[in-house]
Coordinates of C-alpha atoms in Angstrom, one line a residue:
X1 CA 83.1 148.5 145.5
X2 CA 84.2 145.9 142.8
X3 CA 84.4 142.2 144.0
X4 CA 88.1 142.0 143.6
X5 CA 88.4 145.0 146.5
X6 CA 85.6 143.0 148.2
X7 CA 87.9 139.7 147.9
X8 CA 90.8 142.0 149.4
X9 CA 89.1 143.5 152.3
X10 CA 88.1 139.5 153.3
X11 CA 91.8 138.7 153.0
X12 CA 92.6 141.8 155.8
X13 CA 89.8 139.8 158.3
X14 CA 91.5 138.6 161.3
X15 CA 92.6 135.1 161.0
X16 CA 90.2 133.9 163.5
X17 CA 87.0 135.0 162.0
X18 CA 88.0 134.0 158.7
X19 CA 88.8 130.2 160.1
X20 CA 84.9 130.6 161.8
X21 CA 83.4 131.6 158.2
X22 CA 85.4 129.5 156.2
X23 CA 84.5 126.3 158.4
X24 CA 81.1 127.2 159.1
X25 CA 80.5 127.7 155.3
X26 CA 82.0 124.1 154.3
X27 CA 79.8 122.6 157.2
X28 CA 76.6 124.3 155.8
X29 CA 77.0 123.5 152.2
X30 CA 78.2 119.9 153.0
X31 CA 74.8 119.7 155.1
X32 CA 72.7 121.5 152.5
X33 CA 74.2 119.1 149.8
X34 CA 73.9 115.8 152.0
X35 CA 70.8 116.1 153.8
X36 CA 68.7 114.2 151.5
X37 CA 70.4 111.1 152.9
X38 CA 68.3 111.2 156.0
X39 CA 65.2 110.1 153.7
X40 CA 67.3 106.9 153.0
X41 CA 65.7 103.4 154.2
X42 CA 67.6 100.2 154.9
X43 CA 68.7 98.5 151.7
X44 CA 68.9 94.7 151.1
X45 CA 72.9 94.6 150.7
X46 CA 74.8 94.2 154.1
X47 CA 72.5 96.1 156.3
X48 CA 70.7 93.1 157.4
X49 CA 74.0 91.3 158.2
X50 CA 75.3 94.7 160.2
X51 CA 72.1 95.5 161.8
X52 CA 68.6 94.0 161.3
X53 CA 70.0 90.4 161.6
X54 CA 72.6 90.6 163.9
X55 CA 71.7 90.3 167.4
X56 CA 75.3 91.3 168.5
X57 CA 74.2 95.1 167.9
X58 CA 70.9 94.6 169.3
X59 CA 72.0 94.8 173.0
X60 CA 74.5 97.5 174.5
X61 CA 75.7 96.1 177.3
X62 CA 79.3 94.2 178.6
X63 CA 78.5 90.9 177.3
X64 CA 77.5 92.0 174.1
X65 CA 80.5 94.8 173.4
X66 CA 82.7 91.9 174.4
X67 CA 81.4 89.6 172.2
X68 CA 82.2 92.7 169.5
X69 CA 85.7 92.9 170.3
X70 CA 86.6 89.2 170.7
X71 CA 84.8 87.8 167.4
X72 CA 87.4 88.1 164.5
X73 CA 85.0 87.9 162.0
X74 CA 81.9 90.2 161.9
X75 CA 80.3 90.5 158.3
X76 CA 83.8 89.2 156.7
X77 CA 85.5 91.8 158.8
X78 CA 87.1 92.2 162.2
X79 CA 85.9 96.1 163.1
X80 CA 84.2 96.2 166.7
X81 CA 84.3 99.9 167.1
X82 CA 82.2 100.0 163.8
X83 CA 79.5 97.5 165.3
X84 CA 79.8 99.4 168.6
X85 CA 78.2 102.4 166.9
X86 CA 75.9 100.5 165.3
X87 CA 74.6 99.1 168.5
X88 CA 74.7 102.2 170.3
X89 CA 72.2 103.7 167.3
X90 CA 70.2 100.6 167.6
X91 CA 69.8 101.2 171.3
X92 CA 68.3 104.7 170.9
X93 CA 66.7 104.1 167.1
X94 CA 66.0 100.3 167.0
X95 CA 65.1 99.9 163.3
X96 CA 64.5 103.2 162.8
X97 CA 66.9 103.9 159.9
X98 CA 66.7 107.5 160.1
X99 CA 68.9 107.5 163.2
X100 CA 71.2 105.5 161.6
X101 CA 72.0 107.8 158.6
X102 CA 71.7 111.0 161.0
X103 CA 75.0 109.4 162.5
X104 CA 76.5 108.8 159.2
X105 CA 75.8 112.5 158.4
X106 CA 77.2 113.5 161.7
X107 CA 80.0 111.6 161.2
X108 CA 80.4 112.7 157.6
X109 CA 80.3 116.2 158.5
X110 CA 82.9 115.8 161.6
X111 CA 85.3 114.8 159.0
X112 CA 84.7 117.7 156.7
X113 CA 85.9 119.8 159.9
X114 CA 89.2 117.4 160.2
X115 CA 89.9 117.7 156.8
X116 CA 89.4 121.7 156.8
X117 CA 92.0 121.6 160.1
X118 CA 94.4 119.2 158.9
X119 CA 94.5 121.6 155.3
X120 CA 95.2 124.5 157.6
X121 CA 98.2 122.1 158.8
X122 CA 99.5 121.3 155.7
X123 CA 99.9 125.1 154.6
X124 CA 96.9 126.4 153.3
X125 CA 94.8 129.3 154.5
X126 CA 91.5 129.6 155.9
X127 CA 89.9 130.0 152.3
X128 CA 91.7 127.4 150.7
X129 CA 90.8 125.3 153.4
X130 CA 87.4 125.5 153.3
X131 CA 87.3 125.2 149.2
X132 CA 89.2 121.9 150.0
X133 CA 86.6 121.0 152.6
X134 CA 83.4 121.5 150.6
X135 CA 84.8 119.5 147.7
X136 CA 85.9 116.3 150.2
X137 CA 82.0 117.0 151.5
X138 CA 79.9 117.4 148.5
X139 CA 82.1 114.8 145.9
X140 CA 79.7 112.5 144.4
X141 CA 82.1 110.0 144.6
X142 CA 81.6 109.9 148.5
X143 CA 77.9 109.9 148.5
X144 CA 78.1 105.8 149.2
X145 CA 79.9 106.2 152.1
X146 CA 76.9 108.5 153.4
X147 CA 74.2 107.3 152.4
X148 CA 74.7 103.4 152.9
X149 CA 74.6 102.6 156.5
X150 CA 76.8 99.9 156.1
X151 CA 79.7 102.0 155.4
X152 CA 79.6 103.2 158.9
X153 CA 83.0 102.0 159.1
X154 CA 84.6 104.1 156.1
X155 CA 83.2 107.5 158.1
X156 CA 84.1 106.4 161.6
X157 CA 87.4 105.0 160.8
X158 CA 87.9 108.4 158.4
X159 CA 87.3 110.5 161.7
X160 CA 90.1 108.7 163.8
X161 CA 92.3 108.7 160.7
X162 CA 92.3 112.2 160.5
X163 CA 92.3 113.0 164.1
X164 CA 95.8 110.7 164.0
X165 CA 97.4 112.9 161.0
X166 CA 96.7 116.3 163.3
X167 CA 98.1 114.8 166.6
X168 CA 101.1 113.5 164.3
X169 CA 101.6 117.1 162.8
X170 CA 101.5 118.4 166.3
X171 CA 103.8 115.9 167.5
X172 CA 106.5 116.8 165.0
X173 CA 106.5 120.2 165.5
X174 CA 109.6 121.9 166.6
X175 CA 107.6 124.3 169.6
X176 CA 105.4 121.5 170.7
X177 CA 104.7 120.9 174.3
X178 CA 105.2 117.3 175.5
X179 CA 105.6 115.7 172.2
X180 CA 105.1 112.7 173.7
X181 CA 101.4 113.3 174.7
X182 CA 100.7 113.7 171.4
X183 CA 102.3 110.7 169.9
X184 CA 100.8 108.7 172.6
X185 CA 97.5 110.1 171.8
X186 CA 98.3 109.4 167.8
X187 CA 98.9 105.9 168.3
X188 CA 95.6 105.3 170.4
X189 CA 93.7 107.3 167.7
X190 CA 95.5 104.9 164.9
X191 CA 94.2 101.9 167.1
X192 CA 90.5 103.3 166.9
X193 CA 90.9 103.7 163.5
X194 CA 91.8 100.1 162.9
X195 CA 89.4 98.7 165.0
X196 CA 86.6 100.6 162.9
X197 CA 88.3 99.3 159.5
X198 CA 91.1 97.7 158.7
X199 CA 92.1 99.5 155.9
X200 CA 93.8 102.2 158.2
X201 CA 97.0 100.1 157.8
X202 CA 98.2 102.6 155.5
X203 CA 98.4 105.4 158.1
X204 CA 102.4 104.8 159.3
X205 CA 102.9 104.9 155.4
X206 CA 101.2 108.1 154.9
X207 CA 102.9 109.3 157.8
X208 CA 106.4 108.9 155.9
X209 CA 104.6 111.4 153.1
X210 CA 104.0 113.8 155.8
X211 CA 107.7 113.6 156.7
X212 CA 108.4 114.3 153.4
X213 CA 105.9 117.0 153.1
X214 CA 107.1 118.9 156.2
X215 CA 110.9 118.5 155.2
X216 CA 112.1 116.2 158.0
X217 CA 115.4 115.0 157.1
X218 CA 115.3 111.0 156.8
X219 CA 116.8 109.6 159.8
X220 CA 116.4 106.2 161.7
X221 CA 114.4 108.1 164.3
X222 CA 111.3 108.3 161.1
X223 CA 111.6 104.8 161.2
X224 CA 111.7 103.4 164.7
X225 CA 109.1 106.2 166.0
X226 CA 106.7 104.0 163.2
X227 CA 107.3 100.8 164.7
X228 CA 104.7 100.3 167.1
X229 CA 102.4 101.8 164.4
X230 CA 103.4 98.8 161.9
X231 CA 103.1 96.7 164.6
X232 CA 99.5 97.0 165.2
X233 CA 98.6 97.4 161.3
X234 CA 100.5 93.8 161.1
X235 CA 98.4 92.2 163.9
X236 CA 95.2 94.2 162.2
X237 CA 96.0 93.2 158.7
X238 CA 96.3 89.6 159.8
X239 CA 93.1 89.4 161.4
X240 CA 91.3 91.0 158.5
X241 CA 92.3 88.1 156.2
X242 CA 91.3 85.7 158.4
X243 CA 87.8 87.7 158.2
X244 CA 87.9 88.1 154.5
X245 CA 88.8 84.3 153.6
X246 CA 86.2 83.0 156.1
X247 CA 84.1 84.8 154.1
X248 CA 84.9 83.8 150.9
X249 CA 85.1 87.2 149.7
X250 CA 88.6 87.0 148.0
X251 CA 87.7 84.8 145.0
X252 CA 86.9 87.1 142.5
X253 CA 89.8 87.0 139.7
X254 CA 92.0 85.2 141.6
X255 CA 92.9 82.7 138.9
X256 CA 95.3 85.5 137.1
X257 CA 99.0 85.7 137.8
X258 CA 100.0 88.6 140.0
X259 CA 101.5 90.8 136.8
X260 CA 98.1 90.8 135.1
X261 CA 96.0 91.8 138.3
X262 CA 98.9 94.8 138.3
X263 CA 97.9 96.0 135.0
X264 CA 94.0 95.6 136.6
X265 CA 95.1 97.7 139.5
X266 CA 96.0 100.6 136.7
X267 CA 92.9 100.6 134.7
X268 CA 91.1 101.4 138.2
X269 CA 93.5 103.9 139.5
X270 CA 93.2 105.5 136.0
X271 CA 88.8 105.5 136.1
X272 CA 89.1 106.9 140.2
X273 CA 91.9 109.9 139.0
X274 CA 89.4 110.4 136.4
X275 CA 86.1 110.6 138.5
X276 CA 88.0 113.3 140.8
X277 CA 87.6 115.6 138.1
X278 CA 84.2 114.1 136.2
X279 CA 82.6 112.3 138.3
X280 CA 80.3 110.2 135.7
X281 CA 78.7 106.6 135.3
X282 CA 78.3 106.5 139.3
X283 CA 76.5 103.4 140.3
X284 CA 76.3 101.2 143.9
X285 CA 77.7 98.1 142.1
X286 CA 80.5 98.2 139.5
X287 CA 80.9 94.2 138.6
X288 CA 84.1 92.7 137.1
X289 CA 83.4 92.6 133.4
X290 CA 85.5 89.0 133.4
X291 CA 86.4 86.2 135.4
X292 CA 89.3 83.8 136.1
X293 CA 89.9 81.8 132.6
X294 CA 88.9 84.8 130.6
X295 CA 92.0 86.9 129.1
X296 CA 92.2 90.4 130.0
X297 CA 91.3 92.5 127.4
X298 CA 94.4 94.1 125.7
X299 CA 93.8 97.7 126.3
X300 CA 94.1 96.9 130.3
X301 CA 98.0 97.1 129.7
X302 CA 98.3 100.1 128.1
X303 CA 96.9 101.6 131.3
X304 CA 100.0 101.3 133.2
X305 CA 101.4 104.2 130.6
X306 CA 99.9 107.0 132.4
X307 CA 101.2 106.1 135.7
X308 CA 104.9 105.7 134.3
X309 CA 104.5 109.0 133.2
X310 CA 103.1 110.0 136.6
X311 CA 105.8 108.6 138.6
X312 CA 108.6 109.9 136.5
X313 CA 106.9 113.6 136.5
X314 CA 106.7 113.2 140.6
X315 CA 110.3 112.3 140.9
X316 CA 111.5 115.0 138.7
X317 CA 109.8 117.3 140.8
X318 CA 110.3 115.6 144.2
X319 CA 112.3 119.0 145.5
X320 CA 110.9 121.7 143.4
X321 CA 107.3 120.7 143.6
X322 CA 107.1 119.1 147.0
X323 CA 103.4 119.5 148.0
X324 CA 102.2 118.1 144.4
X325 CA 104.5 114.8 144.6
X326 CA 103.0 114.8 148.3
X327 CA 99.1 115.0 146.8
X328 CA 99.6 112.4 144.1
X329 CA 101.9 110.0 146.1
X330 CA 99.2 110.2 149.2
X331 CA 96.5 109.6 146.4
X332 CA 98.6 106.4 145.4
X333 CA 99.3 104.9 148.5
X334 CA 95.9 105.6 150.1
X335 CA 94.2 104.1 146.8
X336 CA 96.6 101.2 146.8
X337 CA 95.2 98.3 148.5
X338 CA 91.5 99.1 146.9
X339 CA 93.0 98.4 143.3
X340 CA 92.2 94.8 143.1
X341 CA 95.5 93.9 142.4
X342 CA 95.2 91.5 145.1
X343 CA 91.4 90.6 144.4
X344 CA 88.6 90.6 146.4
X345 CA 85.0 90.8 146.5
X346 CA 82.5 90.9 143.6
X347 CA 83.5 94.8 142.5
X348 CA 85.8 95.6 140.4
X349 CA 85.7 99.3 141.4
X350 CA 83.7 101.0 144.3
X351 CA 83.0 104.5 144.7
X352 CA 83.6 104.7 149.0
X353 CA 87.1 104.0 148.4
X354 CA 88.2 107.0 147.3
X355 CA 86.8 108.5 150.9
X356 CA 90.4 108.9 152.0
X357 CA 92.4 109.1 149.0
X358 CA 90.7 111.9 147.7
X359 CA 92.4 114.4 150.1
X360 CA 95.6 113.4 148.0
X361 CA 94.0 115.2 145.1
X362 CA 92.7 117.9 146.8
X363 CA 95.8 118.8 147.7
X364 CA 97.0 118.7 144.3
X365 CA 94.0 120.7 143.2
X366 CA 94.2 123.5 145.9
X367 CA 98.2 123.7 145.2
X368 CA 97.3 124.4 141.7
X369 CA 95.1 126.6 142.0
X370 CA 97.2 128.5 144.4
X371 CA 99.7 128.8 141.9
X372 CA 97.0 130.2 139.1
X373 CA 96.2 132.7 141.8
X374 CA 100.0 134.1 141.5
X375 CA 99.4 134.7 137.5
X376 CA 99.3 138.5 136.5
X377 CA 96.9 138.0 134.0
X378 CA 93.3 138.6 135.4
X379 CA 91.2 136.8 132.6
X380 CA 92.8 133.8 133.0
X381 CA 92.4 133.8 136.9
X382 CA 88.8 134.7 136.7
X383 CA 88.5 131.6 133.8
X384 CA 89.9 129.4 136.1
X385 CA 87.9 130.3 139.0
X386 CA 84.3 130.4 137.0
X387 CA 85.4 126.9 135.8
X388 CA 85.9 125.6 139.5
X389 CA 82.8 127.5 140.3
X390 CA 81.0 125.4 137.8
X391 CA 82.5 122.4 138.6
X392 CA 81.5 123.0 142.4
X393 CA 78.0 123.6 141.0
X394 CA 77.8 120.5 138.8
X395 CA 79.2 118.0 141.8
X396 CA 76.7 119.2 144.2
X397 CA 73.4 119.0 141.6
X398 CA 75.1 115.4 140.7
X399 CA 75.0 114.3 144.6
X400 CA 71.7 115.6 144.8
X401 CA 70.4 113.7 141.8
X402 CA 72.4 110.6 143.2
X403 CA 71.3 110.4 146.8
X404 CA 67.8 109.0 145.9
X405 CA 69.7 106.4 144.1
X406 CA 70.5 104.7 147.9
X407 CA 66.8 105.1 149.4
X408 CA 65.8 101.8 149.4
X409 CA 66.2 98.2 147.9
X410 CA 64.3 99.0 145.2
X411 CA 66.0 102.2 143.6
X412 CA 69.3 100.6 144.3
X413 CA 69.3 97.8 142.4
X414 CA 67.1 99.0 139.5
X415 CA 69.8 101.7 139.2
X416 CA 72.5 98.9 138.8
X417 CA 70.4 97.1 136.4
X418 CA 69.9 100.2 134.1
X419 CA 73.8 100.3 134.4
X420 CA 74.9 96.6 134.1
X421 CA 71.5 94.9 132.1
X422 CA 73.8 91.7 131.7
X423 CA 74.9 91.1 135.0
X424 CA 73.1 89.0 137.2
X425 CA 73.8 90.0 141.0
X426 CA 71.6 92.7 140.5
X427 CA 68.7 90.8 139.2
X428 CA 69.0 88.5 142.1
X429 CA 69.2 91.4 144.6
X430 CA 66.2 93.3 143.8
X431 CA 64.4 89.9 143.6
X432 CA 65.6 89.7 147.4
X433 CA 64.2 93.1 148.1
X434 CA 61.1 92.9 150.4
X435 CA 58.8 95.6 148.8
X436 CA 55.1 96.0 150.4
X437 CA 53.3 94.8 148.6
X438 CA 55.6 92.2 147.2
X439 CA 55.2 92.2 143.2
X440 CA 55.7 88.6 142.6
X441 CA 56.0 89.0 138.6
X442 CA 58.8 91.2 138.7
X443 CA 60.4 88.9 141.4
X444 CA 60.0 85.8 139.0
X445 CA 60.9 87.9 136.1
X446 CA 64.1 89.2 137.9
X447 CA 65.1 85.8 139.0
X448 CA 64.8 84.3 135.5
X449 CA 66.6 86.7 134.3
X450 CA 69.4 86.0 137.1
X451 CA 69.4 82.3 136.2
X452 CA 69.7 82.9 132.4
X453 CA 72.3 84.9 132.5
X454 CA 74.1 82.8 135.1
X455 CA 72.5 79.5 135.8
X456 CA 75.0 78.4 138.4
X457 CA 74.0 80.8 141.1
X458 CA 72.5 78.4 143.9
X459 CA 70.7 81.4 145.7
X460 CA 68.9 82.3 142.8
X461 CA 67.5 78.6 142.2
X462 CA 66.6 78.7 146.4
X463 CA 64.7 82.2 145.9
X464 CA 62.6 81.1 143.0
X465 CA 61.8 77.5 145.0
X466 CA 60.7 80.0 147.9
X467 CA 58.5 81.9 145.3
X468 CA 56.9 78.8 143.9
X469 CA 56.2 77.5 147.6
X470 CA 54.2 80.8 147.7
X471 CA 52.1 79.6 145.3
X472 CA 51.7 75.9 146.8
X473 CA 53.5 74.6 144.0
X474 CA 55.3 71.8 146.1
X475 CA 56.6 69.7 143.5
X476 CA 58.7 72.2 141.4
X477 CA 59.8 74.4 144.8
X478 CA 61.4 70.9 145.7
X479 CA 62.9 70.5 142.5
X480 CA 64.8 73.9 142.3
X481 CA 65.5 73.3 145.9
X482 CA 67.3 69.9 145.0
X483 CA 69.0 72.4 142.1
X484 CA 70.4 74.8 144.5
X485 CA 71.7 72.0 146.8
X486 CA 73.5 70.6 143.6
X487 CA 75.2 73.7 143.0
X488 CA 76.2 74.6 146.8
X489 CA 75.2 71.7 149.0
X490 CA 76.3 74.2 151.9
X491 CA 73.2 76.3 151.5
X492 CA 71.5 75.5 154.6
X493 CA 68.4 77.3 154.3
X494 CA 67.6 75.2 150.8
X495 CA 68.2 72.0 153.1
X496 CA 65.7 73.2 155.8
X497 CA 63.1 74.1 153.4
X498 CA 63.4 70.9 151.0
X499 CA 63.1 69.0 154.3
X500 CA 59.9 70.8 155.7
X501 CA 58.2 69.8 152.0
X502 CA 59.3 66.2 152.5
X503 CA 57.9 66.5 156.2
X504 CA 54.6 68.4 155.4
X505 CA 53.7 67.4 152.0
X506 CA 55.3 63.7 151.0
X507 CA 55.3 62.5 154.9
X508 CA 58.9 61.7 154.5
X509 CA 60.3 62.3 157.8
X510 CA 63.4 59.7 157.4
X511 CA 64.3 61.9 153.9
X512 CA 63.5 65.1 156.0
X513 CA 65.9 64.4 158.7
X514 CA 68.2 63.8 156.2
X515 CA 67.9 67.4 154.9
X516 CA 67.9 68.6 158.3
X517 CA 70.9 66.9 159.2
X518 CA 72.8 68.2 155.8
X519 CA 71.8 71.6 157.3
X520 CA 73.4 71.6 160.4
X521 CA 76.3 69.7 159.0
X522 CA 76.6 72.3 156.2
X523 CA 76.3 75.4 158.8
X524 CA 77.0 74.3 162.4
X525 CA 75.6 77.4 163.8
X526 CA 72.3 77.3 161.8
X527 CA 70.0 77.7 164.2
X528 CA 66.7 76.9 162.4
X529 CA 68.5 73.8 161.4
X530 CA 68.4 72.1 164.5
X531 CA 65.1 73.2 165.8
X532 CA 63.2 71.6 162.6
X533 CA 65.8 68.7 163.4
X534 CA 64.3 68.5 166.9
X535 CA 60.6 69.0 165.3
X536 CA 61.7 65.9 163.3
X537 CA 63.1 63.9 166.1
X538 CA 60.2 64.6 168.3
X539 CA 57.9 63.3 165.2
X540 CA 60.2 60.1 165.3
X541 CA 59.7 59.9 169.1
X542 CA 63.4 60.5 169.5
X543 CA 63.0 62.7 172.6
X544 CA 66.8 62.9 174.0
X545 CA 67.6 63.9 170.3
X546 CA 65.0 66.6 170.4
X547 CA 65.5 68.2 173.4
X548 CA 69.2 68.3 172.2
X549 CA 68.6 70.1 169.0
X550 CA 66.1 72.5 170.9
X551 CA 68.5 73.5 173.6
X552 CA 71.2 74.0 170.4
X553 CA 68.5 76.1 168.8
X554 CA 68.0 78.2 171.6
X555 CA 71.7 78.3 172.8
X556 CA 72.7 80.0 169.1
X557 CA 69.7 82.1 169.2
X558 CA 68.4 82.8 173.1
X559 CA 66.7 85.8 171.9
X560 CA 64.4 83.7 169.3
X561 CA 60.6 84.1 170.8
X562 CA 59.8 81.5 168.2
X563 CA 62.5 78.9 169.2
X564 CA 61.7 80.0 172.9
X565 CA 58.1 79.1 172.3
X566 CA 58.8 75.6 170.8
X567 CA 61.0 74.2 173.1
X568 CA 58.8 75.8 175.8
X569 CA 56.2 73.6 174.5
X570 CA 58.0 70.6 174.2
X571 CA 59.2 71.4 177.6
X572 CA 55.8 71.7 179.0
X573 CA 55.0 68.2 177.3
X574 CA 57.5 66.5 179.3
X575 CA 56.2 68.0 182.4
X576 CA 59.1 70.2 183.3
X577 CA 56.9 73.6 183.7
X578 CA 59.4 75.4 185.4
X579 CA 62.0 75.3 182.4
X580 CA 58.9 75.8 180.3
X581 CA 57.6 78.7 182.1
X582 CA 61.5 80.4 182.0
X583 CA 61.3 79.9 178.2
X584 CA 57.7 81.6 177.7
X585 CA 59.0 84.7 179.9
X586 CA 62.4 85.0 177.6
X587 CA 59.9 84.8 174.8
X588 CA 57.5 87.6 176.3
X589 CA 60.9 90.0 176.9
X590 CA 61.5 89.2 173.3
X591 CA 58.1 89.8 172.0
X592 CA 56.1 91.4 174.5
X593 CA 53.1 92.3 172.5
X594 CA 52.3 88.7 171.3
X595 CA 49.7 87.3 173.1
X596 CA 50.5 83.7 172.3
X597 CA 53.5 84.1 174.5
X598 CA 51.0 85.0 177.7
X599 CA 48.9 82.2 176.8
X600 CA 51.5 79.4 176.8
X601 CA 52.9 81.0 180.1
X602 CA 49.6 80.7 181.5
X603 CA 49.2 77.3 180.8
X604 CA 52.7 76.3 182.3
X605 CA 51.7 78.5 185.4
X606 CA 48.5 76.5 185.7
X607 CA 49.6 73.1 185.6
X608 CA 51.9 73.7 188.4
X609 CA 49.5 75.4 190.4
X610 CA 50.8 79.3 190.0
X611 CA 47.4 82.0 190.7
X612 CA 49.0 84.2 188.1
X613 CA 48.1 82.3 185.1
X614 CA 44.9 84.2 185.4
X615 CA 47.3 87.4 184.6
X616 CA 48.8 86.1 181.9
X617 CA 45.2 84.6 180.4
X618 CA 43.8 87.8 180.7
X619 CA 46.9 89.9 179.1
X620 CA 46.7 87.4 176.2
X621 CA 43.1 88.6 175.7
X622 CA 43.4 92.2 176.1
X623 CA 46.5 91.8 173.4
X624 CA 44.0 90.3 171.2
X625 CA 41.2 92.8 170.9

């Protein structure tokens, strides 16, 4: 049987069989290409803030879930469902990164499935939907959204986002039964997408494109049915903006007027469009090549020209080439918030931003290939088919090669340094990566290079001071902490560490107290600042002030066993044995294998005549063996 006859026989299979096989193929190919992501570990880039140092996700109960939904800013964003999903992972896996990566991969596979069904709803047959789902599943630009635990919000919101589209398409079908149920379901799914990532606010805009694609005549009904969606989107945008501002992430190139940042956006749009076809120069971090006060390169002003041509072509073909216009418009709308026209963050572009937007380009590609399939010349069709096949293989290979870059902080930041050897951020980030065993020479070299490139980064001076402390070079560390505080007086960690040097090495308790005051004033929720100020007050015999600071430290971090031990020991010295025992019990709950917790509780119980002190002492000795 010739190959064209084989393809013809496949097209004769029942539609249900074609759908099952196409869907299975898309899922299997995606899994085989993306499965190495399960080998990746934690990164020192948001993973600590989201999970490893975030008590909000360490407990899965009514109180913690309520906190997720009532805290307006969580790592600069409001995304309670994302935090809930991370808390669920932590409940089962604790700090085992495998479980978190597994969840990311499963959500990605779910999105591949939903893309398959969405493409079918938009008019593609099972085989074209399969091809589109595979492109979505294995595209190298989507590695970042799958291989990085902190991008859980991307794969999670996309699942709700795609489900919302499917519900809307069902709602607008002429033969839909109980359409109001589909409409209500769409609103709920959209709300879930917003609670996973605020960027979902673009959904109602994209629904107008769905209306255009489905040839729904424009009417007031089309507008009114989207009013609840715009209302939800508006509230989410307001909360998201507050979160971004409170986290100081909207600060990159805000010195430029809007008419200039539009050209930055046009440049970025060209890059994202080009990387759909040729995903080259992949990097976890693409820094701004310039900052406020530096003139934008002249050629940026030329980058809008291709989009003027594209916009003109879309207007000309809006009736005859409806699906092509829909796909390109979908890409433009979904990509719009990420183009840095309203600047935020340190990166000028990021590959994860294409996760949803590339759906539009996938539609464009599939429609174009369908039209190629209508050509009469077989040679041309086969040539295009071979090119597409080679393109898919090339993307699969590139994705497999790029996934190990995200293995840990060392591989990630080393890759960024190779791409951008003259940007300070990657050197600082690699220096902060906790390798086992540590490599102090490289850490020092990275910090020196960071300060050489940008001497105004307080965090670099702080990290170098910590390195000097490790070498017991106290005076040099003191000077570098002071330099860090000159650059950033709100760097509470530097104030605490300088205060400790004053207290422990210079016997300057008054000066240490000033530093601890500076720390808690700069960061009122910095528990370690209160703990150390409490120690200073205790040394200076200011018992009420010490008690107040210990209480505040424990209030901020009730799970912290160290804080519980310090306050418990203080309470024991004040003959408050019951309260001390409660603190030591809480410390045992947080660190059940630490013998010091049992030994201290034994002291508290013995001092009040509780015979259980011997059990605690025996347990401490058992753990010390």
